[in-house]
mmCIF file of C-alpha atoms (C1' of nucleotides) in Angstrom:
data_model
loop_
_atom_site.group_PDB
_atom_site.id
_atom_site.type_symbol
_atom_site.label_atom_id
_atom_site.label_comp_id
_atom_site.label_asym_id
_atom_site.label_seq_id
_atom_site.Cartn_x
_atom_site.Cartn_y
_atom_site.Cartn_z
ATOM 1 C CA MET A 1 2.955 2.914 0.579
ATOM 2 C CA PRO A 2 2.957 -0.610 -0.303
ATOM 3 C CA GLU A 3 1.250 -2.385 -3.081
ATOM 4 C CA LEU A 4 1.658 -6.094 -3.673
ATOM 5 C CA PRO A 5 5.276 -5.982 -4.952
ATOM 6 C CA GLU A 6 6.381 -3.934 -1.958
ATOM 7 C CA VAL A 7 4.674 -6.263 0.512
ATOM 8 C CA GLU A 8 6.253 -9.234 -1.235
ATOM 9 C CA THR A 9 9.628 -7.508 -0.934
ATOM 10 C CA VAL A 10 9.012 -6.930 2.777
ATOM 11 C CA ARG A 11 8.036 -10.590 3.191
ATOM 12 C CA ARG A 12 11.209 -11.789 1.538
ATOM 13 C CA GLY A 13 13.285 -9.403 3.619
ATOM 14 C CA LEU A 14 11.709 -10.369 6.926
ATOM 15 C CA ALA A 15 11.594 -14.120 6.389
ATOM 16 C CA PRO A 16 15.274 -14.852 7.124
ATOM 17 C CA ALA A 17 15.026 -13.011 10.443
ATOM 18 C CA MET A 18 11.634 -14.309 11.495
ATOM 19 C CA GLU A 19 11.113 -17.861 10.271
ATOM 20 C CA GLY A 20 11.946 -20.302 13.020
ATOM 21 C CA ALA A 21 12.269 -17.590 15.649
ATOM 22 C CA LEU A 22 10.528 -17.652 19.021
ATOM 23 C CA ILE A 23 8.455 -14.632 20.010
ATOM 24 C CA ARG A 24 9.738 -13.893 23.503
ATOM 25 C CA ARG A 25 7.747 -10.739 23.979
ATOM 26 C CA ALA A 26 5.249 -8.676 22.020
ATOM 27 C CA GLU A 27 5.262 -4.994 22.866
ATOM 28 C CA LEU A 28 2.225 -2.931 21.883
ATOM 29 C CA ARG A 29 3.007 0.718 22.406
ATOM 30 C CA ARG A 30 -0.557 1.775 21.749
ATOM 31 C CA PRO A 31 -3.824 -0.151 21.811
ATOM 32 C CA ASP A 32 -4.728 0.540 18.201
ATOM 33 C CA LEU A 33 -3.475 1.255 14.718
ATOM 34 C CA ARG A 34 -6.234 2.037 12.266
ATOM 35 C CA PHE A 35 -8.393 -0.418 14.210
ATOM 36 C CA PRO A 36 -8.011 -1.691 17.779
ATOM 37 C CA LEU A 37 -5.449 -4.453 18.160
ATOM 38 C CA PRO A 38 -6.793 -7.610 19.817
ATOM 39 C CA PRO A 39 -6.610 -6.828 23.540
ATOM 40 C CA ASP A 40 -4.987 -10.190 24.231
ATOM 41 C CA PHE A 41 -2.564 -9.898 21.288
ATOM 42 C CA ALA A 42 0.596 -10.153 23.401
ATOM 43 C CA GLU A 43 -0.408 -13.151 25.466
ATOM 44 C CA ARG A 44 -1.617 -14.995 22.379
ATOM 45 C CA VAL A 45 1.701 -14.692 20.534
ATOM 46 C CA GLU A 46 4.291 -14.706 23.305
ATOM 47 C CA GLY A 47 6.059 -18.047 23.628
ATOM 48 C CA ARG A 48 5.009 -19.118 20.113
ATOM 49 C CA ARG A 49 7.420 -19.924 17.334
ATOM 50 C CA ILE A 50 7.072 -18.394 13.863
ATOM 51 C CA VAL A 51 6.682 -21.097 11.222
ATOM 52 C CA SER A 52 6.581 -19.078 8.023
ATOM 53 C CA LEU A 53 5.819 -15.747 6.407
ATOM 54 C CA LYS A 54 3.179 -15.650 3.709
ATOM 55 C CA ARG A 55 1.412 -12.961 1.720
ATOM 56 C CA ARG A 56 -2.105 -12.500 0.415
ATOM 57 C CA ALA A 57 -2.650 -9.375 -1.692
ATOM 58 C CA LYS A 58 -1.195 -6.538 0.386
ATOM 59 C CA TYR A 59 -1.382 -8.489 3.653
ATOM 60 C CA LEU A 60 1.577 -10.025 5.412
ATOM 61 C CA ILE A 61 0.681 -13.293 7.166
ATOM 62 C CA ILE A 62 2.951 -14.411 9.999
ATOM 63 C CA ALA A 63 2.093 -18.054 10.670
ATOM 64 C CA LEU A 64 2.716 -19.354 14.189
ATOM 65 C CA GLU A 65 3.292 -22.931 15.239
ATOM 66 C CA ASP A 66 0.002 -23.126 17.164
ATOM 67 C CA GLY A 67 -2.059 -22.531 14.022
ATOM 68 C CA GLN A 68 -2.631 -18.836 14.590
ATOM 69 C CA ALA A 69 -1.459 -16.113 12.246
ATOM 70 C CA ILE A 70 -0.641 -12.456 12.692
ATOM 71 C CA LEU A 71 -2.249 -10.540 9.824
ATOM 72 C CA ALA A 72 -0.603 -7.216 9.043
ATOM 73 C CA HIS A 73 -1.539 -4.527 6.521
ATOM 74 C CA LEU A 74 0.892 -1.638 6.056
ATOM 75 C CA GLY A 75 -1.671 0.926 4.948
ATOM 76 C CA MET A 76 -0.013 3.911 3.278
ATOM 77 C CA SER A 77 2.987 4.479 5.498
ATOM 78 C CA GLY A 78 3.679 1.280 7.434
ATOM 79 C CA SER A 79 7.063 -0.409 7.419
ATOM 80 C CA PHE A 80 8.916 -3.135 9.247
ATOM 81 C CA ARG A 81 12.543 -3.097 10.230
ATOM 82 C CA VAL A 82 14.760 -5.682 11.870
ATOM 83 C CA GLU A 83 17.170 -4.695 14.598
ATOM 84 C CA GLU A 84 19.670 -7.418 15.347
ATOM 85 C CA ALA A 85 21.163 -7.436 18.788
ATOM 86 C CA GLN A 86 24.764 -6.242 18.417
ATOM 87 C CA PRO A 87 27.856 -6.997 20.464
ATOM 88 C CA ALA A 88 28.632 -4.054 22.737
ATOM 89 C CA GLY A 89 30.195 -1.210 20.794
ATOM 90 C CA ALA A 90 29.594 -2.732 17.391
ATOM 91 C CA ALA A 91 26.350 -0.964 16.541
ATOM 92 C CA GLU A 92 25.427 2.538 15.539
ATOM 93 C CA GLU A 93 28.718 3.457 13.915
ATOM 94 C CA GLU A 94 27.009 5.081 11.002
ATOM 95 C CA GLY A 95 24.062 6.243 13.025
ATOM 96 C CA GLN A 96 22.157 3.685 11.026
ATOM 97 C CA THR A 97 20.149 0.813 12.327
ATOM 98 C CA PRO A 98 20.872 -2.513 10.678
ATOM 99 C CA GLY A 99 17.671 -3.753 9.195
ATOM 100 C CA LEU A 100 15.388 -4.028 6.252
ATOM 101 C CA PHE A 101 14.325 -0.426 6.272
ATOM 102 C CA TYR A 102 16.224 2.541 7.550
ATOM 103 C CA ILE A 103 14.237 4.972 9.636
ATOM 104 C CA PRO A 104 16.264 7.697 11.294
ATOM 105 C CA ARG A 105 16.507 6.894 14.941
ATOM 106 C CA GLY A 106 14.763 9.317 17.227
ATOM 107 C CA LYS A 107 12.884 11.030 14.479
ATOM 108 C CA ASP A 108 10.267 8.406 13.991
ATOM 109 C CA ALA A 109 10.598 6.324 17.138
ATOM 110 C CA ARG A 110 7.305 7.712 18.339
ATOM 111 C CA HIS A 111 5.721 5.897 15.420
ATOM 112 C CA ASP A 112 7.181 2.534 16.431
ATOM 113 C CA HIS A 113 3.891 0.953 17.443
ATOM 114 C CA VAL A 114 4.523 -2.784 17.677
ATOM 115 C CA VAL A 115 7.784 -4.526 18.603
ATOM 116 C CA LEU A 116 8.273 -8.284 18.431
ATOM 117 C CA HIS A 117 11.223 -9.451 20.498
ATOM 118 C CA LEU A 118 12.530 -12.614 18.834
ATOM 119 C CA GLU A 119 14.999 -15.279 19.825
ATOM 120 C CA ARG A 120 16.622 -17.849 17.598
ATOM 121 C CA ASP A 121 19.694 -19.937 18.307
ATOM 122 C CA GLY A 122 20.347 -17.818 21.385
ATOM 123 C CA GLN A 123 20.431 -14.629 19.302
ATOM 124 C CA MET A 124 17.962 -11.858 20.047
ATOM 125 C CA ALA A 125 16.436 -9.530 17.459
ATOM 126 C CA GLN A 126 13.586 -7.056 17.308
ATOM 127 C CA VAL A 127 11.098 -6.680 14.505
ATOM 128 C CA VAL A 128 9.641 -3.176 14.697
ATOM 129 C CA TYR A 129 6.457 -1.994 13.017
ATOM 130 C CA ASN A 130 6.521 1.753 12.314
ATOM 131 C CA ASP A 131 3.573 3.641 10.828
ATOM 132 C CA PRO A 132 3.364 7.451 10.996
ATOM 133 C CA ARG A 133 -0.110 7.744 9.512
ATOM 134 C CA ARG A 134 -1.469 4.683 11.280
ATOM 135 C CA PHE A 135 -3.517 3.584 8.293
ATOM 136 C CA GLY A 136 -2.121 0.090 8.774
ATOM 137 C CA PHE A 137 -3.732 -2.560 10.935
ATOM 138 C CA MET A 138 -3.119 -5.977 12.463
ATOM 139 C CA ASP A 139 -5.222 -8.869 13.639
ATOM 140 C CA LEU A 140 -4.826 -12.397 14.915
ATOM 141 C CA ALA A 141 -6.723 -15.280 13.320
ATOM 142 C CA GLU A 142 -6.663 -19.016 12.823
ATOM 143 C CA LEU A 143 -4.667 -19.937 9.738
ATOM 144 C CA THR A 144 -7.234 -22.608 8.880
ATOM 145 C CA GLY A 145 -10.161 -20.997 7.138
ATOM 146 C CA LEU A 146 -8.348 -17.721 6.626
ATOM 147 C CA ASP A 147 -10.160 -17.280 3.330
ATOM 148 C CA SER A 148 -13.343 -16.618 5.272
ATOM 149 C CA HIS A 149 -11.746 -13.958 7.464
ATOM 150 C CA PRO A 150 -13.343 -10.540 6.896
ATOM 151 C CA PHE A 151 -10.085 -9.255 5.387
ATOM 152 C CA PHE A 152 -10.050 -11.961 2.725
ATOM 153 C CA ARG A 153 -13.624 -13.133 2.266
ATOM 154 C CA THR A 154 -14.487 -10.924 -0.688
ATOM 155 C CA MET A 155 -11.016 -10.676 -2.137
ATOM 156 C CA GLY A 156 -10.433 -11.164 -5.862
ATOM 157 C CA GLU A 157 -7.682 -12.870 -7.801
ATOM 158 C CA GLU A 158 -3.971 -12.366 -7.177
ATOM 159 C CA PRO A 159 -2.249 -10.681 -10.111
ATOM 160 C CA THR A 160 0.550 -13.234 -9.816
ATOM 161 C CA GLY A 161 -1.484 -16.332 -10.580
ATOM 162 C CA ASN A 162 -3.380 -18.002 -13.379
ATOM 163 C CA GLY A 163 -6.701 -17.004 -11.811
ATOM 164 C CA LEU A 164 -6.288 -13.558 -13.292
ATOM 165 C CA SER A 165 -7.132 -14.056 -16.942
ATOM 166 C CA PRO A 166 -8.891 -12.209 -19.769
ATOM 167 C CA ALA A 167 -11.977 -14.358 -19.205
ATOM 168 C CA TYR A 168 -12.032 -13.554 -15.485
ATOM 169 C CA LEU A 169 -11.729 -9.834 -16.131
ATOM 170 C CA ALA A 170 -14.435 -9.993 -18.782
ATOM 171 C CA ALA A 171 -16.797 -11.685 -16.347
ATOM 172 C CA ARG A 172 -16.125 -9.063 -13.703
ATOM 173 C CA PHE A 173 -16.273 -6.043 -16.027
ATOM 174 C CA LYS A 174 -19.255 -6.998 -18.164
ATOM 175 C CA GLY A 175 -21.948 -4.350 -17.993
ATOM 176 C CA LYS A 176 -20.061 -2.141 -15.570
ATOM 177 C CA ALA A 177 -20.093 1.634 -15.967
ATOM 178 C CA GLN A 178 -17.310 2.115 -13.462
ATOM 179 C CA PRO A 179 -14.100 3.557 -14.938
ATOM 180 C CA VAL A 180 -11.514 0.861 -15.530
ATOM 181 C CA LYS A 181 -9.081 2.724 -13.258
ATOM 182 C CA ALA A 182 -11.458 2.388 -10.316
ATOM 183 C CA ALA A 183 -12.353 -1.203 -11.166
ATOM 184 C CA LEU A 184 -8.692 -2.227 -11.090
ATOM 185 C CA LEU A 185 -8.226 -0.624 -7.667
ATOM 186 C CA ASP A 186 -11.153 -2.650 -6.305
ATOM 187 C CA GLN A 187 -9.589 -5.415 -4.204
ATOM 188 C CA ARG A 188 -12.688 -7.565 -4.780
ATOM 189 C CA VAL A 189 -11.693 -7.813 -8.428
ATOM 190 C CA ILE A 190 -7.896 -7.959 -8.264
ATOM 191 C CA ALA A 191 -6.273 -8.202 -4.856
ATOM 192 C CA GLY A 192 -3.021 -6.328 -4.522
ATOM 193 C CA LEU A 193 -3.037 -3.601 -7.147
ATOM 194 C CA GLY A 194 -2.732 0.013 -6.018
ATOM 195 C CA ASN A 195 -2.525 3.404 -7.630
ATOM 196 C CA ILE A 196 0.986 3.060 -9.072
ATOM 197 C CA TYR A 197 0.666 -0.282 -10.808
ATOM 198 C CA VAL A 198 -2.851 0.420 -12.050
ATOM 199 C CA CYS A 199 -1.581 3.555 -13.786
ATOM 200 C CA GLU A 200 1.368 1.652 -15.203
ATOM 201 C CA ALA A 201 -0.709 -1.299 -16.428
ATOM 202 C CA LEU A 202 -3.254 0.956 -18.154
ATOM 203 C CA TRP A 203 -0.444 2.782 -19.922
ATOM 204 C CA ARG A 204 1.139 -0.457 -21.075
ATOM 205 C CA ALA A 205 -2.184 -1.645 -22.446
ATOM 206 C CA GLY A 206 -2.934 1.708 -24.102
ATOM 207 C CA ILE A 207 -6.238 2.149 -22.296
ATOM 208 C CA GLN A 208 -7.800 5.466 -21.324
ATOM 209 C CA PRO A 209 -8.299 5.242 -17.519
ATOM 210 C CA ALA A 210 -11.752 6.838 -17.562
ATOM 211 C CA LEU A 211 -13.146 4.268 -20.005
ATOM 212 C CA ALA A 212 -16.093 2.344 -18.595
ATOM 213 C CA SER A 213 -14.752 -1.097 -17.711
ATOM 214 C CA GLY A 214 -17.703 -2.764 -19.451
ATOM 215 C CA GLN A 215 -16.531 -1.258 -22.739
ATOM 216 C CA LEU A 216 -13.583 -3.670 -22.709
ATOM 217 C CA VAL A 217 -15.973 -6.630 -22.950
ATOM 218 C CA ARG A 218 -17.532 -7.721 -26.236
ATOM 219 C CA ALA A 219 -21.273 -8.080 -26.577
ATOM 220 C CA ASP A 220 -20.944 -11.867 -26.418
ATOM 221 C CA GLY A 221 -19.208 -11.568 -23.059
ATOM 222 C CA ARG A 222 -15.760 -12.409 -24.322
ATOM 223 C CA PRO A 223 -12.792 -10.140 -23.615
ATOM 224 C CA GLY A 224 -11.907 -7.542 -26.201
ATOM 225 C CA ALA A 225 -8.370 -7.168 -27.515
ATOM 226 C CA LYS A 226 -7.624 -4.295 -25.138
ATOM 227 C CA LEU A 227 -8.725 -6.385 -22.164
ATOM 228 C CA VAL A 228 -6.420 -9.205 -23.233
ATOM 229 C CA ALA A 229 -3.611 -6.655 -23.409
ATOM 230 C CA LEU A 230 -4.552 -5.307 -19.989
ATOM 231 C CA ASN A 231 -4.423 -8.753 -18.431
ATOM 232 C CA THR A 232 -0.948 -9.273 -19.855
ATOM 233 C CA ALA A 233 0.174 -5.810 -18.742
ATOM 234 C CA ILE A 234 -0.933 -6.412 -15.143
ATOM 235 C CA HIS A 235 0.873 -9.743 -14.935
ATOM 236 C CA GLN A 236 4.016 -8.282 -16.437
ATOM 237 C CA VAL A 237 4.219 -5.059 -14.458
ATOM 238 C CA ILE A 238 3.681 -6.878 -11.160
ATOM 239 C CA ALA A 239 6.232 -9.566 -11.998
ATOM 240 C CA GLU A 240 8.798 -6.959 -13.019
ATOM 241 C CA ALA A 241 8.208 -4.902 -9.894
ATOM 242 C CA ILE A 242 8.627 -7.931 -7.627
ATOM 243 C CA GLU A 243 11.771 -8.848 -9.508
ATOM 244 C CA ALA A 244 13.102 -5.311 -8.969
ATOM 245 C CA GLY A 245 12.355 -5.400 -5.251
ATOM 246 C CA GLY A 246 9.382 -3.056 -5.411
ATOM 247 C CA SER A 247 9.505 0.706 -5.588
ATOM 248 C CA SER A 248 11.009 2.813 -2.875
ATOM 249 C CA LEU A 249 9.386 6.182 -2.517
ATOM 250 C CA ARG A 250 10.151 8.949 -0.065
ATOM 251 C CA ASP A 251 11.517 7.584 3.206
ATOM 252 C CA HIS A 252 10.827 3.960 2.449
ATOM 253 C CA ILE A 253 14.371 2.851 1.871
ATOM 254 C CA ARG A 254 15.903 -0.525 2.406
ATOM 255 C CA THR A 255 19.093 -0.626 4.433
ATOM 256 C CA ASP A 256 20.694 -3.684 3.000
ATOM 257 C CA GLY A 257 22.185 -1.234 0.534
ATOM 258 C CA THR A 258 19.652 -1.842 -2.185
ATOM 259 C CA LEU A 259 16.738 0.357 -3.059
ATOM 260 C CA GLY A 260 13.596 -0.936 -4.599
ATOM 261 C CA TYR A 261 14.526 0.063 -8.078
ATOM 262 C CA PHE A 262 11.239 -0.183 -9.864
ATOM 263 C CA GLN A 263 10.414 3.507 -9.449
ATOM 264 C CA HIS A 264 13.126 4.225 -11.973
ATOM 265 C CA ARG A 265 11.049 2.279 -14.446
ATOM 266 C CA PHE A 266 7.762 4.128 -14.011
ATOM 267 C CA SER A 267 6.421 5.124 -17.392
ATOM 268 C CA VAL A 268 3.689 7.494 -16.254
ATOM 269 C CA TYR A 269 3.293 7.431 -12.458
ATOM 270 C CA ASP A 270 4.408 10.761 -10.942
ATOM 271 C CA ARG A 271 5.740 11.848 -14.327
ATOM 272 C CA GLU A 272 3.284 14.613 -15.195
ATOM 273 C CA GLY A 273 4.637 16.880 -17.923
ATOM 274 C CA GLN A 274 7.293 14.440 -19.078
ATOM 275 C CA HIS A 275 7.413 12.787 -22.468
ATOM 276 C CA CYS A 276 5.423 9.617 -22.921
ATOM 277 C CA PRO A 277 8.083 6.917 -23.173
ATOM 278 C CA ARG A 278 6.250 4.959 -25.846
ATOM 279 C CA PRO A 279 8.377 5.072 -28.990
ATOM 280 C CA GLY A 280 6.896 7.345 -31.618
ATOM 281 C CA CYS A 281 4.018 8.515 -29.409
ATOM 282 C CA GLY A 282 5.196 12.048 -28.791
ATOM 283 C CA GLY A 283 2.572 12.652 -26.094
ATOM 284 C CA THR A 284 3.045 14.258 -22.702
ATOM 285 C CA VAL A 285 2.113 12.532 -19.459
ATOM 286 C CA ALA A 286 -0.944 14.141 -17.871
ATOM 287 C CA ARG A 287 -2.512 13.937 -14.440
ATOM 288 C CA MET A 288 -6.194 13.832 -13.619
ATOM 289 C CA VAL A 289 -8.167 13.023 -10.484
ATOM 290 C CA GLN A 290 -10.450 9.998 -10.308
ATOM 291 C CA GLY A 291 -12.195 9.072 -7.101
ATOM 292 C CA GLY A 292 -10.093 11.623 -5.290
ATOM 293 C CA ARG A 293 -6.845 10.051 -6.392
ATOM 294 C CA SER A 294 -4.281 10.991 -9.030
ATOM 295 C CA THR A 295 -4.269 9.147 -12.316
ATOM 296 C CA PHE A 296 -1.212 9.560 -14.532
ATOM 297 C CA PHE A 297 -1.671 8.707 -18.197
ATOM 298 C CA CYS A 298 -0.777 9.652 -21.749
ATOM 299 C CA PRO A 299 -3.723 11.310 -23.527
ATOM 300 C CA VAL A 300 -2.215 10.446 -26.927
ATOM 301 C CA CYS A 301 -1.660 6.694 -26.769
ATOM 302 C CA GLN A 302 -4.209 5.718 -24.098
ATOM 303 C CA ARG A 303 -7.673 5.696 -25.595
ATOM 304 C "C1'" DC B 1 -26.155 -4.088 -5.897
ATOM 305 C "C1'" DT B 2 -23.209 0.033 -7.850
ATOM 306 C "C1'" DC B 3 -20.890 4.189 -7.471
ATOM 307 C "C1'" DC B 4 -19.241 8.463 -5.328
ATOM 308 C "C1'" DG B 5 -17.413 11.275 -1.822
ATOM 309 C "C1'" DC B 6 -15.569 11.513 2.612
ATOM 310 C "C1'" DT B 7 -12.666 10.068 6.274
ATOM 311 C "C1'" DC B 8 -8.912 8.355 9.212
ATOM 312 C "C1'" DC B 9 -3.506 10.385 10.312
ATOM 313 C "C1'" DT B 10 1.056 12.563 9.843
ATOM 314 C "C1'" DG B 11 4.710 14.452 7.008
ATOM 315 C "C1'" DC B 12 6.515 16.823 3.249
ATOM 316 C "C1'" DC B 13 6.826 20.065 -0.382
ATOM 317 C "C1'" DG B 14 5.992 24.099 -3.064
ATOM 318 C "C1'" DG B 15 4.106 28.712 -3.295
ATOM 319 C "C1'" DC B 16 3.586 33.112 -1.390
ATOM 320 C "C1'" DT C 1 12.313 32.456 7.155
ATOM 321 C "C1'" DG C 2 7.497 30.952 8.154
ATOM 322 C "C1'" DC C 3 2.884 29.763 7.294
ATOM 323 C "C1'" DC C 4 -0.650 27.379 4.636
ATOM 324 C "C1'" DG C 5 -2.790 24.534 1.325
ATOM 325 C "C1'" DG C 6 -2.412 20.443 -1.244
ATOM 326 C "C1'" DC C 7 -1.042 15.953 -1.755
ATOM 327 C "C1'" DA C 8 0.682 11.101 -0.547
ATOM 328 C "C1'" DG C 9 1.480 4.144 -1.925
ATOM 329 C "C1'" DG C 10 -5.170 2.323 1.220
ATOM 330 C "C1'" DA C 11 -9.608 1.106 2.060
ATOM 331 C "C1'" DG C 12 -13.942 1.159 4.929
ATOM 332 C "C1'" DC C 13 -18.167 3.600 5.444
ATOM 333 C "C1'" DG C 14 -22.510 5.939 4.555
ATOM 334 C "C1'" DG C 15 -25.654 7.728 1.420
ATOM 335 C "C1'" DA C 16 -27.662 8.493 -3.202
#
DNA sequence: CTCCGCTCCTGCCGGC
DNA sequence: TGCCGGCAGGAGCGGA
């Protein structure tokens, strides 16, 4: 599910429950997710205190006091939820588990793969990782030198920082025949974009997704006007999505009463057949397949 | 090196 | 109602 704004929303939701807490026990209910978990995962985290929660691209980084970090990627269907210990009789009134994300109890419990039992100020809580498709993965690594970890070594610029600029994109796109849609999904170029926000950014910039990315660069190597617009669109759509608390699709629903509202603001994603929302355009949102994945776009104003 | 297609896994939805 | 094919937010891999 999650792209960068969703992972950032998860980070902000988990931080109050996790920062400063002691990991009493780590429960691995299976030895692997997408990849094998470190065999000594539990013994390496048990008894350690969580210092802070960070994020890099779509990775959640749980920093421990001993300099290690739990690295977690949610894949397509991963989610975390917090279950606070309740006084006897106080819980389960609504059949709903207090926590960041609501997953019907019983239905998906078999996909609860990792449980961190936390203690802080004498209060116990569980942080549960659930992932039906098991495309997510976790690892343990030293926080120092994390940039050279295989997950991060080749990673490109964050779409939230100044590193992502028209000049950067021009340098990366120059001479490339790859469609701009595919180039934007490449985490080595921009780290954190996924299918939704790539579609949205291309629509905002008025760029045809199948256009060769090199076509957005001028012969002298400088960014063309469309590439400048694309850079702005990426920054803006990601900032707005983070501000809105990400998008909640399907069963990925937050239980603090708020949904991630950004999906109500999609202009083209999952809107095939609907009117293009650009004023005066009059086009109809279309869907095509690129690299085996859906691209939603307006054939009239994206060219 | 680039680029494409395939693959992992489960759940859901729409069509017949 | 039930079955079946298609599709889903990601990304690593092999091969051309």
